[in-house]
Backbone as XML, in Angstrom:
<?xml version="1.0"?>
<chain id="A" units="angstrom">
  <residue number="1" name="UNK">
    <atom name="N" x="9.517" y="181.404" z="-26.037"/>
    <atom name="CA" x="8.586" y="180.374" z="-25.605"/>
    <atom name="C" x="9.339" y="179.158" z="-25.066"/>
  </residue>
  <residue number="2" name="UNK">
    <atom name="N" x="8.725" y="178.508" z="-24.112"/>
    <atom name="CA" x="9.326" y="177.301" z="-23.523"/>
    <atom name="C" x="9.199" y="176.135" z="-24.498"/>
  </residue>
  <residue number="3" name="UNK">
    <atom name="N" x="10.258" y="175.345" z="-24.589"/>
    <atom name="CA" x="10.243" y="174.151" z="-25.413"/>
    <atom name="C" x="10.674" y="172.975" z="-24.574"/>
  </residue>
  <residue number="4" name="UNK">
    <atom name="N" x="10.322" y="171.803" z="-25.013"/>
    <atom name="CA" x="10.705" y="170.591" z="-24.300"/>
    <atom name="C" x="12.225" y="170.372" z="-24.456"/>
  </residue>
  <residue number="5" name="UNK">
    <atom name="N" x="12.796" y="169.582" z="-23.561"/>
    <atom name="CA" x="14.240" y="169.261" z="-23.699"/>
    <atom name="C" x="14.550" y="168.597" z="-25.027"/>
  </residue>
  <residue number="6" name="UNK">
    <atom name="N" x="13.654" y="167.724" z="-25.482"/>
    <atom name="CA" x="13.895" y="167.059" z="-26.779"/>
    <atom name="C" x="13.889" y="168.055" z="-27.933"/>
  </residue>
  <residue number="7" name="UNK">
    <atom name="N" x="12.927" y="168.971" z="-27.912"/>
    <atom name="CA" x="12.858" y="169.993" z="-28.945"/>
    <atom name="C" x="14.084" y="170.903" z="-28.888"/>
  </residue>
  <residue number="8" name="UNK">
    <atom name="N" x="14.532" y="171.215" z="-27.685"/>
    <atom name="CA" x="15.708" y="172.045" z="-27.534"/>
    <atom name="C" x="16.927" y="171.335" z="-28.119"/>
  </residue>
  <residue number="9" name="UNK">
    <atom name="N" x="17.064" y="170.037" z="-27.872"/>
    <atom name="CA" x="18.189" y="169.260" z="-28.400"/>
    <atom name="C" x="18.135" y="169.246" z="-29.926"/>
  </residue>
  <residue number="10" name="UNK">
    <atom name="N" x="16.947" y="169.048" z="-30.501"/>
    <atom name="CA" x="16.813" y="169.044" z="-31.956"/>
    <atom name="C" x="17.228" y="170.385" z="-32.561"/>
  </residue>
  <residue number="11" name="UNK">
    <atom name="N" x="16.834" y="171.460" z="-31.900"/>
    <atom name="CA" x="17.209" y="172.789" z="-32.383"/>
    <atom name="C" x="18.715" y="172.993" z="-32.325"/>
  </residue>
  <residue number="12" name="UNK">
    <atom name="N" x="19.332" y="172.512" z="-31.233"/>
    <atom name="CA" x="20.773" y="172.661" z="-31.073"/>
    <atom name="C" x="21.510" y="171.883" z="-32.191"/>
  </residue>
  <residue number="13" name="UNK">
    <atom name="N" x="21.103" y="170.655" z="-32.437"/>
    <atom name="CA" x="21.738" y="169.847" z="-33.491"/>
    <atom name="C" x="21.553" y="170.529" z="-34.848"/>
  </residue>
  <residue number="14" name="UNK">
    <atom name="N" x="20.362" y="171.049" z="-35.105"/>
    <atom name="CA" x="20.099" y="171.756" z="-36.353"/>
    <atom name="C" x="20.996" y="172.973" z="-36.496"/>
  </residue>
  <residue number="15" name="UNK">
    <atom name="N" x="21.199" y="173.694" z="-35.411"/>
    <atom name="CA" x="22.069" y="174.870" z="-35.420"/>
    <atom name="C" x="23.503" y="174.482" z="-35.703"/>
  </residue>
  <residue number="16" name="UNK">
    <atom name="N" x="23.961" y="173.381" z="-35.096"/>
    <atom name="CA" x="25.319" y="172.880" z="-35.370"/>
    <atom name="C" x="25.479" y="172.524" z="-36.833"/>
  </residue>
  <residue number="17" name="UNK">
    <atom name="N" x="24.496" y="171.822" z="-37.389"/>
    <atom name="CA" x="24.567" y="171.435" z="-38.804"/>
    <atom name="C" x="24.566" y="172.662" z="-39.713"/>
  </residue>
  <residue number="18" name="UNK">
    <atom name="N" x="23.768" y="173.647" z="-39.382"/>
    <atom name="CA" x="23.773" y="174.864" z="-40.212"/>
    <atom name="C" x="25.131" y="175.579" z="-40.136"/>
  </residue>
  <residue number="19" name="UNK">
    <atom name="N" x="25.720" y="175.606" z="-38.944"/>
    <atom name="CA" x="27.041" y="176.217" z="-38.799"/>
    <atom name="C" x="28.078" y="175.467" z="-39.622"/>
  </residue>
  <residue number="20" name="UNK">
    <atom name="N" x="28.066" y="174.136" z="-39.563"/>
    <atom name="CA" x="29.020" y="173.335" z="-40.326"/>
    <atom name="C" x="28.808" y="173.484" z="-41.831"/>
  </residue>
  <residue number="21" name="UNK">
    <atom name="N" x="27.567" y="173.636" z="-42.244"/>
    <atom name="CA" x="27.274" y="173.740" z="-43.673"/>
    <atom name="C" x="27.804" y="175.036" z="-44.284"/>
  </residue>
  <residue number="22" name="UNK">
    <atom name="N" x="28.084" y="176.015" z="-43.437"/>
    <atom name="CA" x="28.692" y="177.267" z="-43.927"/>
    <atom name="C" x="30.055" y="176.976" z="-44.519"/>
  </residue>
  <residue number="23" name="UNK">
    <atom name="N" x="30.763" y="176.010" z="-43.944"/>
    <atom name="CA" x="32.108" y="175.691" z="-44.370"/>
    <atom name="C" x="32.187" y="174.543" z="-45.374"/>
  </residue>
  <residue number="24" name="UNK">
    <atom name="N" x="31.094" y="173.826" z="-45.548"/>
    <atom name="CA" x="31.066" y="172.668" z="-46.442"/>
    <atom name="C" x="30.419" y="173.096" z="-47.762"/>
  </residue>
  <residue number="25" name="UNK">
    <atom name="N" x="31.237" y="173.277" z="-48.762"/>
    <atom name="CA" x="30.741" y="173.658" z="-50.091"/>
    <atom name="C" x="31.127" y="172.560" z="-51.073"/>
  </residue>
  <residue number="26" name="UNK">
    <atom name="N" x="30.430" y="172.472" z="-52.213"/>
    <atom name="CA" x="30.705" y="171.370" z="-53.151"/>
    <atom name="C" x="32.171" y="171.286" z="-53.588"/>
  </residue>
  <residue number="27" name="UNK">
    <atom name="N" x="32.803" y="172.430" z="-53.773"/>
    <atom name="CA" x="34.180" y="172.403" z="-54.259"/>
    <atom name="C" x="35.205" y="172.137" z="-53.125"/>
  </residue>
  <residue number="28" name="UNK">
    <atom name="N" x="34.780" y="172.318" z="-51.870"/>
    <atom name="CA" x="35.687" y="172.072" z="-50.740"/>
    <atom name="C" x="34.924" y="171.414" z="-49.589"/>
  </residue>
  <residue number="29" name="UNK">
    <atom name="N" x="34.884" y="170.079" z="-49.608"/>
    <atom name="CA" x="34.198" y="169.366" z="-48.517"/>
    <atom name="C" x="34.890" y="169.644" z="-47.165"/>
  </residue>
  <residue number="30" name="UNK">
    <atom name="N" x="34.118" y="169.558" z="-46.142"/>
    <atom name="CA" x="34.608" y="169.785" z="-44.773"/>
    <atom name="C" x="34.916" y="168.440" z="-44.146"/>
  </residue>
  <residue number="31" name="UNK">
    <atom name="N" x="36.124" y="168.322" z="-43.571"/>
    <atom name="CA" x="36.518" y="167.122" z="-42.853"/>
    <atom name="C" x="36.743" y="167.506" z="-41.400"/>
  </residue>
  <residue number="32" name="UNK">
    <atom name="N" x="36.021" y="166.842" z="-40.509"/>
    <atom name="CA" x="36.184" y="167.066" z="-39.093"/>
    <atom name="C" x="36.832" y="165.846" z="-38.453"/>
  </residue>
  <residue number="33" name="UNK">
    <atom name="N" x="37.946" y="166.045" z="-37.796"/>
    <atom name="CA" x="38.637" y="164.965" z="-37.117"/>
    <atom name="C" x="38.437" y="165.117" z="-35.629"/>
  </residue>
  <residue number="34" name="UNK">
    <atom name="N" x="37.762" y="164.166" z="-35.034"/>
    <atom name="CA" x="37.498" y="164.191" z="-33.594"/>
    <atom name="C" x="38.321" y="163.093" z="-32.950"/>
  </residue>
  <residue number="35" name="UNK">
    <atom name="N" x="39.327" y="163.504" z="-32.191"/>
    <atom name="CA" x="40.255" y="162.551" z="-31.597"/>
    <atom name="C" x="39.858" y="162.263" z="-30.143"/>
  </residue>
  <residue number="36" name="UNK">
    <atom name="N" x="40.368" y="161.161" z="-29.624"/>
    <atom name="CA" x="40.163" y="160.759" z="-28.237"/>
    <atom name="C" x="38.708" y="160.648" z="-27.861"/>
  </residue>
  <residue number="37" name="UNK">
    <atom name="N" x="37.928" y="160.041" z="-28.727"/>
    <atom name="CA" x="36.506" y="159.892" z="-28.468"/>
    <atom name="C" x="36.215" y="159.027" z="-27.251"/>
  </residue>
  <residue number="38" name="UNK">
    <atom name="N" x="37.175" y="158.222" z="-26.828"/>
    <atom name="CA" x="36.926" y="157.401" z="-25.635"/>
    <atom name="C" x="36.763" y="158.248" z="-24.383"/>
  </residue>
  <residue number="39" name="UNK">
    <atom name="N" x="37.228" y="159.496" z="-24.425"/>
    <atom name="CA" x="37.117" y="160.377" z="-23.294"/>
    <atom name="C" x="35.864" y="161.270" z="-23.306"/>
  </residue>
  <residue number="40" name="UNK">
    <atom name="N" x="35.123" y="161.179" z="-24.360"/>
    <atom name="CA" x="33.954" y="162.061" z="-24.472"/>
    <atom name="C" x="32.859" y="161.596" z="-23.508"/>
  </residue>
  <residue number="41" name="UNK">
    <atom name="N" x="32.133" y="162.573" z="-22.984"/>
    <atom name="CA" x="31.021" y="162.239" z="-22.103"/>
    <atom name="C" x="29.795" y="161.875" z="-22.938"/>
  </residue>
  <residue number="42" name="UNK">
    <atom name="N" x="28.790" y="161.328" z="-22.322"/>
    <atom name="CA" x="27.621" y="160.837" z="-23.036"/>
    <atom name="C" x="26.910" y="161.953" z="-23.817"/>
  </residue>
  <residue number="43" name="UNK">
    <atom name="N" x="26.678" y="163.139" z="-23.239"/>
    <atom name="CA" x="26.010" y="164.197" z="-24.021"/>
    <atom name="C" x="26.818" y="164.601" z="-25.260"/>
  </residue>
  <residue number="44" name="UNK">
    <atom name="N" x="28.142" y="164.636" z="-25.154"/>
    <atom name="CA" x="28.957" y="164.980" z="-26.317"/>
    <atom name="C" x="28.874" y="163.908" z="-27.385"/>
  </residue>
  <residue number="45" name="UNK">
    <atom name="N" x="28.926" y="162.660" z="-26.962"/>
    <atom name="CA" x="28.830" y="161.543" z="-27.888"/>
    <atom name="C" x="27.451" y="161.538" z="-28.574"/>
  </residue>
  <residue number="46" name="UNK">
    <atom name="N" x="26.413" y="161.826" z="-27.822"/>
    <atom name="CA" x="25.081" y="161.865" z="-28.392"/>
    <atom name="C" x="24.924" y="163.011" z="-29.379"/>
  </residue>
  <residue number="47" name="UNK">
    <atom name="N" x="25.617" y="164.126" z="-29.118"/>
    <atom name="CA" x="25.587" y="165.250" z="-30.077"/>
    <atom name="C" x="26.237" y="164.821" z="-31.382"/>
  </residue>
  <residue number="48" name="UNK">
    <atom name="N" x="27.411" y="164.192" z="-31.297"/>
    <atom name="CA" x="28.105" y="163.739" z="-32.510"/>
    <atom name="C" x="27.209" y="162.735" z="-33.244"/>
  </residue>
  <residue number="49" name="UNK">
    <atom name="N" x="26.634" y="161.817" z="-32.522"/>
    <atom name="CA" x="25.755" y="160.821" z="-33.148"/>
    <atom name="C" x="24.556" y="161.484" z="-33.827"/>
  </residue>
  <residue number="50" name="UNK">
    <atom name="N" x="23.942" y="162.444" z="-33.174"/>
    <atom name="CA" x="22.786" y="163.130" z="-33.748"/>
    <atom name="C" x="23.152" y="163.872" z="-35.023"/>
  </residue>
  <residue number="51" name="UNK">
    <atom name="N" x="24.305" y="164.536" z="-34.990"/>
    <atom name="CA" x="24.748" y="165.279" z="-36.161"/>
    <atom name="C" x="25.041" y="164.315" z="-37.319"/>
  </residue>
  <residue number="52" name="UNK">
    <atom name="N" x="25.686" y="163.179" z="-37.000"/>
    <atom name="CA" x="25.986" y="162.195" z="-38.040"/>
    <atom name="C" x="24.716" y="161.627" z="-38.658"/>
  </residue>
  <residue number="53" name="UNK">
    <atom name="N" x="23.772" y="161.265" z="-37.837"/>
    <atom name="CA" x="22.518" y="160.701" z="-38.326"/>
    <atom name="C" x="21.742" y="161.740" z="-39.153"/>
  </residue>
  <residue number="54" name="UNK">
    <atom name="N" x="21.636" y="162.936" z="-38.649"/>
    <atom name="CA" x="20.907" y="163.961" z="-39.380"/>
    <atom name="C" x="21.601" y="164.327" z="-40.692"/>
  </residue>
  <residue number="55" name="UNK">
    <atom name="N" x="22.923" y="164.416" z="-40.669"/>
    <atom name="CA" x="23.681" y="164.709" z="-41.891"/>
    <atom name="C" x="23.497" y="163.581" z="-42.902"/>
  </residue>
  <residue number="56" name="UNK">
    <atom name="N" x="23.543" y="162.362" z="-42.446"/>
    <atom name="CA" x="23.378" y="161.205" z="-43.339"/>
    <atom name="C" x="21.976" y="161.152" z="-43.941"/>
  </residue>
  <residue number="57" name="UNK">
    <atom name="N" x="20.971" y="161.499" z="-43.175"/>
    <atom name="CA" x="19.604" y="161.470" z="-43.652"/>
    <atom name="C" x="19.258" y="162.633" z="-44.562"/>
  </residue>
  <residue number="58" name="UNK">
    <atom name="N" x="20.084" y="163.659" z="-44.536"/>
    <atom name="CA" x="19.826" y="164.861" z="-45.344"/>
    <atom name="C" x="19.962" y="164.569" z="-46.829"/>
  </residue>
  <residue number="59" name="UNK">
    <atom name="N" x="20.962" y="163.817" z="-47.191"/>
    <atom name="CA" x="21.227" y="163.430" z="-48.602"/>
    <atom name="C" x="21.238" y="164.623" z="-49.544"/>
  </residue>
  <residue number="60" name="UNK">
    <atom name="N" x="21.857" y="165.675" z="-49.119"/>
    <atom name="CA" x="21.981" y="166.844" z="-49.998"/>
    <atom name="C" x="23.343" y="166.814" z="-50.656"/>
  </residue>
  <residue number="61" name="UNK">
    <atom name="N" x="23.362" y="167.083" z="-51.910"/>
    <atom name="CA" x="24.629" y="167.077" z="-52.675"/>
    <atom name="C" x="25.382" y="168.395" z="-52.544"/>
  </residue>
  <residue number="62" name="UNK">
    <atom name="N" x="24.727" y="169.424" z="-52.053"/>
    <atom name="CA" x="25.385" y="170.745" z="-51.995"/>
    <atom name="C" x="26.447" y="170.787" z="-50.914"/>
  </residue>
  <residue number="63" name="UNK">
    <atom name="N" x="26.279" y="169.997" z="-49.890"/>
    <atom name="CA" x="27.221" y="170.048" z="-48.752"/>
    <atom name="C" x="27.858" y="168.684" z="-48.586"/>
  </residue>
  <residue number="64" name="UNK">
    <atom name="N" x="29.139" y="168.712" z="-48.302"/>
    <atom name="CA" x="29.878" y="167.476" z="-48.057"/>
    <atom name="C" x="30.611" y="167.625" z="-46.731"/>
  </residue>
  <residue number="65" name="UNK">
    <atom name="N" x="30.195" y="166.840" z="-45.758"/>
    <atom name="CA" x="30.851" y="166.862" z="-44.454"/>
    <atom name="C" x="31.268" y="165.432" z="-44.134"/>
  </residue>
  <residue number="66" name="UNK">
    <atom name="N" x="32.553" y="165.287" z="-43.829"/>
    <atom name="CA" x="33.108" y="163.982" z="-43.488"/>
    <atom name="C" x="33.593" y="164.037" z="-42.048"/>
  </residue>
  <residue number="67" name="UNK">
    <atom name="N" x="33.161" y="163.042" z="-41.269"/>
    <atom name="CA" x="33.601" y="162.948" z="-39.881"/>
    <atom name="C" x="34.591" y="161.816" z="-39.748"/>
  </residue>
  <residue number="68" name="UNK">
    <atom name="N" x="35.704" y="162.088" z="-39.079"/>
    <atom name="CA" x="36.682" y="161.049" z="-38.766"/>
    <atom name="C" x="36.751" y="160.989" z="-37.241"/>
  </residue>
  <residue number="69" name="UNK">
    <atom name="N" x="36.351" y="159.860" z="-36.693"/>
    <atom name="CA" x="36.370" y="159.689" z="-35.237"/>
    <atom name="C" x="37.489" y="158.756" z="-34.871"/>
  </residue>
  <residue number="70" name="UNK">
    <atom name="N" x="38.188" y="159.102" z="-33.801"/>
    <atom name="CA" x="39.334" y="158.301" z="-33.406"/>
    <atom name="C" x="39.353" y="158.080" z="-31.910"/>
  </residue>
  <residue number="71" name="UNK">
    <atom name="N" x="39.817" y="156.943" z="-31.529"/>
    <atom name="CA" x="40.086" y="156.702" z="-30.118"/>
    <atom name="C" x="41.458" y="156.055" z="-30.020"/>
  </residue>
  <residue number="72" name="UNK">
    <atom name="N" x="42.399" y="156.827" z="-29.639"/>
    <atom name="CA" x="43.788" y="156.377" z="-29.577"/>
    <atom name="C" x="44.250" y="156.213" z="-28.165"/>
  </residue>
</chain>
């Protein structure tokens, strides 16, 4: 079925979060280091922002994902 671009973006972010949560378990948190963020394009930056906001709003204790963003 056809979905709106906004709905498609939400599904994509949700898929990314589900993928990351496979590797983030209580005993071994996942740390993602994203370097050279100054070179990222707007859609990539918006994806990172969406994942961060959604992860922060989730407030689940089962998964621990830490993002380290750098611009060197």
